[in-house]
Short mmCIF file of C-alpha atoms in Angstrom, two decimals:
data_model
loop_
_atom_site.label_atom_id
_atom_site.label_comp_id
_atom_site.label_asym_id
_atom_site.label_seq_id
_atom_site.Cartn_x
_atom_site.Cartn_y
_atom_site.Cartn_z
CA MET A 1 -2.24 5.31 7.74
CA GLY A 2 0.27 8.12 7.92
CA THR A 3 2.73 6.07 9.95
CA ARG A 4 6.45 6.16 9.21
CA LEU A 5 9.14 3.72 10.27
CA SER A 6 12.04 4.75 12.49
CA GLU A 7 15.39 3.00 12.27
CA SER A 8 14.52 0.95 15.34
CA ASP A 9 11.23 -0.02 13.66
CA ARG A 10 13.10 -1.13 10.55
CA ASP A 11 15.51 -3.20 12.64
CA LYS A 12 12.58 -4.77 14.48
CA ILE A 13 10.90 -5.74 11.22
CA ALA A 14 14.14 -7.11 9.76
CA ARG A 15 14.60 -9.28 12.86
CA ALA A 16 11.03 -10.52 12.53
CA VAL A 17 11.67 -11.51 8.90
CA ALA A 18 14.88 -13.34 9.86
CA GLU A 19 13.09 -15.20 12.66
CA ALA A 20 10.14 -16.16 10.46
CA GLU A 21 12.43 -17.36 7.67
CA SER A 22 14.44 -19.50 10.08
CA HIS A 23 11.56 -22.00 9.98
CA THR A 24 10.73 -21.94 6.27
CA SER A 25 12.26 -21.89 2.81
CA GLY A 26 9.92 -19.02 2.02
CA GLU A 27 11.18 -15.46 1.55
CA ILE A 28 9.12 -12.68 3.14
CA VAL A 29 9.44 -9.19 1.69
CA PRO A 30 7.72 -6.22 3.41
CA VAL A 31 7.35 -3.11 1.23
CA ILE A 32 5.92 0.22 2.41
CA VAL A 33 5.11 3.06 0.00
CA ASP A 34 3.74 6.53 0.73
CA ALA A 35 1.15 6.22 -2.04
CA SER A 36 0.44 3.89 -4.95
CA ASP A 37 -0.37 6.68 -7.40
CA ASP A 38 -0.54 10.48 -7.73
CA TYR A 39 -4.18 10.30 -8.86
CA PRO A 40 -3.88 13.25 -11.28
CA HIS A 41 -7.57 13.10 -12.26
CA ALA A 42 -8.39 14.02 -8.66
CA ASP A 43 -7.23 17.54 -9.56
CA LEU A 44 -9.98 17.86 -12.17
CA VAL A 45 -12.62 16.53 -9.80
CA ALA A 46 -11.51 18.87 -7.01
CA GLY A 47 -11.43 21.81 -9.41
CA LEU A 48 -14.95 21.11 -10.62
CA VAL A 49 -16.19 20.77 -7.04
CA GLY A 50 -14.61 24.15 -6.24
CA LEU A 51 -16.09 25.70 -9.39
CA PHE A 52 -19.64 24.57 -8.69
CA SER A 53 -19.28 25.48 -5.02
CA ALA A 54 -18.34 29.03 -6.05
CA ILE A 55 -21.37 29.23 -8.36
CA ALA A 56 -23.65 27.87 -5.66
CA ALA A 57 -22.30 30.32 -3.08
CA ALA A 58 -22.83 33.23 -5.47
CA ALA A 59 -26.39 32.10 -6.10
CA ILE A 60 -27.16 31.73 -2.40
CA VAL A 61 -26.04 35.26 -1.57
CA ASN A 62 -27.70 36.50 -4.76
CA VAL A 63 -24.58 38.07 -6.22
CA GLU A 64 -25.16 39.70 -9.62
CA THR A 65 -22.06 39.76 -11.77
CA GLY A 66 -21.08 40.54 -15.33
CA TRP A 67 -19.29 38.12 -17.61
CA THR A 68 -15.84 39.20 -16.49
CA ALA A 69 -16.66 38.78 -12.81
CA ALA A 70 -18.42 35.48 -13.50
CA VAL A 71 -15.37 34.09 -15.28
CA ALA A 72 -13.16 35.26 -12.43
CA LEU A 73 -15.50 33.63 -9.92
CA VAL A 74 -15.54 30.20 -11.53
CA THR A 75 -11.80 30.35 -12.20
CA ALA A 76 -11.13 31.19 -8.56
CA GLY A 77 -13.41 28.36 -7.46
CA PHE A 78 -11.67 25.87 -9.75
CA LEU A 79 -8.21 26.91 -8.60
CA ALA A 80 -9.25 26.84 -4.94
CA GLY A 81 -10.49 23.26 -5.32
CA LEU A 82 -7.28 22.24 -7.05
CA VAL A 83 -5.07 23.83 -4.38
CA ILE A 84 -7.03 22.21 -1.55
CA ALA A 85 -6.65 18.80 -3.20
CA ARG A 86 -2.91 19.37 -3.53
CA LEU A 87 -2.55 20.41 0.10
CA PHE A 88 -4.53 17.47 1.48
CA PRO A 89 -3.53 14.18 -0.22
CA ALA A 90 -6.07 12.20 1.82
CA LEU A 91 -8.80 14.27 0.16
CA ARG A 92 -7.48 13.30 -3.27
CA VAL A 93 -8.03 9.65 -2.45
CA ARG A 94 -11.63 10.32 -1.42
CA LEU A 95 -12.29 12.01 -4.75
CA VAL A 96 -11.21 9.15 -7.02
CA GLY A 97 -13.40 6.34 -5.72
CA ARG A 98 -12.79 2.95 -4.12
CA GLY A 99 -12.55 1.02 -7.38
CA VAL A 100 -9.76 3.23 -8.72
CA ILE A 101 -7.88 2.99 -5.43
CA GLN A 102 -8.14 -0.80 -5.37
CA THR A 103 -6.84 -1.04 -8.94
CA GLU A 104 -3.93 1.36 -8.40
CA VAL A 105 -2.81 -0.28 -5.16
CA HIS A 106 -2.94 -3.74 -6.73
CA GLN A 107 -0.94 -2.57 -9.75
CA ARG A 108 1.65 -0.95 -7.49
CA ALA A 109 1.88 -4.14 -5.42
CA LEU A 110 2.50 -6.17 -8.58
CA GLN A 111 5.21 -3.70 -9.56
CA ALA A 112 6.83 -4.02 -6.12
CA PHE A 113 6.64 -7.81 -6.42
CA VAL A 114 8.77 -7.69 -9.57
CA GLU A 115 11.08 -4.82 -8.53
CA ASN A 116 12.06 -6.52 -5.28
CA GLY A 117 12.80 -9.92 -6.81
CA VAL A 118 10.01 -11.76 -5.01
CA SER A 119 9.49 -13.86 -8.14
CA ARG A 120 13.14 -14.89 -8.41
CA THR A 121 13.57 -17.30 -5.50
CA ARG A 122 14.79 -20.85 -6.12
CA ASP A 123 11.49 -22.58 -5.35
CA ARG A 124 9.21 -19.65 -6.21
CA THR A 125 8.34 -19.28 -2.52
CA GLY A 126 8.55 -15.51 -2.15
CA ILE A 127 5.77 -13.54 -0.51
CA LEU A 128 5.19 -9.79 -0.53
CA ILE A 129 3.51 -7.82 2.24
CA PHE A 130 2.67 -4.51 0.57
CA VAL A 131 1.50 -1.47 2.54
CA SER A 132 0.28 1.70 0.81
CA LEU A 133 0.05 4.41 3.44
CA LEU A 134 -2.05 7.08 1.73
CA GLU A 135 -4.76 4.66 0.66
CA ARG A 136 -4.68 2.75 3.96
CA ARG A 137 -4.50 -0.56 2.13
CA VAL A 138 -2.46 -3.75 2.53
CA GLU A 139 -1.96 -6.51 -0.03
CA VAL A 140 -0.24 -9.87 0.31
CA LEU A 141 1.02 -11.47 -2.90
CA ALA A 142 2.47 -14.98 -2.93
CA ASP A 143 4.57 -16.45 -5.73
CA GLU A 144 3.34 -19.48 -7.68
CA GLY A 145 5.12 -22.04 -5.49
CA ILE A 146 3.15 -20.87 -2.45
CA HIS A 147 -0.01 -20.09 -4.38
CA ALA A 148 -0.24 -23.72 -5.53
CA LYS A 149 -0.58 -24.96 -1.95
CA VAL A 150 -1.98 -22.06 0.09
CA PRO A 151 -5.47 -20.66 -0.70
CA ASP A 152 -5.68 -16.88 -1.30
CA GLY A 153 -8.05 -16.32 1.61
CA THR A 154 -5.32 -17.48 4.00
CA TRP A 155 -3.63 -14.09 3.69
CA ASP A 156 -6.67 -12.13 4.90
CA GLU A 157 -5.49 -12.83 8.43
CA VAL A 158 -2.07 -11.36 7.63
CA VAL A 159 -3.65 -8.21 6.20
CA ALA A 160 -5.83 -7.88 9.30
CA LEU A 161 -2.78 -8.09 11.58
CA VAL A 162 -1.07 -5.20 9.78
CA LEU A 163 -4.20 -3.04 9.89
CA ALA A 164 -4.77 -3.84 13.57
CA GLY A 165 -1.27 -2.60 14.34
CA VAL A 166 -1.93 0.62 12.44
CA ARG A 167 -5.18 1.22 14.31
CA ALA A 168 -3.25 0.71 17.55
CA GLY A 169 -0.73 3.33 16.44
CA SER A 170 2.16 1.10 15.36
CA LEU A 171 2.70 -0.02 11.78
CA ALA A 172 5.90 -1.76 12.91
CA ASP A 173 4.06 -3.90 15.48
CA GLY A 174 1.40 -4.81 12.95
CA LEU A 175 4.01 -5.81 10.40
CA THR A 176 6.05 -7.90 12.83
CA ARG A 177 2.95 -9.84 13.87
CA ALA A 178 1.96 -10.31 10.23
CA ILE A 179 5.46 -11.49 9.32
CA ALA A 180 5.48 -13.98 12.20
CA ARG A 181 2.12 -15.34 11.04
CA CYS A 182 3.43 -15.68 7.48
CA GLY A 183 6.35 -17.68 8.84
CA GLU A 184 3.98 -20.01 10.70
CA LEU A 185 1.79 -20.54 7.64
CA LEU A 186 4.72 -21.14 5.31
CA ALA A 187 6.53 -23.52 7.66
CA LYS A 188 3.72 -26.07 7.29
CA ASP A 189 4.14 -26.60 3.56
CA PHE A 190 7.58 -25.08 2.99
CA PRO A 191 9.89 -26.07 5.86
CA ARG A 192 13.43 -24.76 5.86
CA ARG A 193 15.89 -26.86 3.86
CA GLU A 194 19.31 -27.88 5.08
CA ASP A 195 20.93 -25.95 2.22
CA ASP A 196 18.61 -22.96 2.58
CA THR A 197 20.12 -19.52 1.96
CA ASN A 198 18.73 -16.06 2.56
CA GLU A 199 17.86 -15.13 -1.03
CA LEU A 200 16.34 -11.71 -0.38
CA PRO A 201 17.25 -8.96 2.15
CA ASP A 202 15.32 -8.98 5.43
CA ALA A 203 15.02 -5.20 5.84
CA PRO A 204 11.73 -3.57 4.83
CA ARG A 205 11.74 -1.63 1.59
CA SER A 206 10.17 1.80 1.50
CA ARG A 207 9.55 4.39 -1.18
#
């Protein structure tokens, strides 16, 4: 999901948020991050893969080495694996496992929820659409006011809209459709009040 937002994309998303919020008291906050974690333990895994690959290659070609050469061989293999993992971030994600990725993305989404004030709206009707590009994952987190009336599974459709846009080559289009759908869902239980104010900025946040 290596898609980045241009200024026109950001304006488009901000307009979509403003339009969606014109029908609801809810506050929609889109956040896009490059990655949810650095995954430092991926370095160790990559190094070990490189080390054992070097040993296997030496065995296949039947290379006979002394201790000094053997140490140099495994060291070179370890360092090669580490460098490759550093050069290709997508590979790092593959090395850490799905469970770790899911946990790190969720934790980063919770952090974004707090950092961006989603939990500080008057009626606790904030909702976060969180996109983590490296991991190719999307999470939707709703504050307690929304959560009390809208089942969690409702947001699966919103996630699917973002991912469909990415697959089509446009994160911005996916987000605008997802934001519009959030507005429709929120308007049913949280219509806009006469004294409603825009409590949170409409522009997407990115890190």
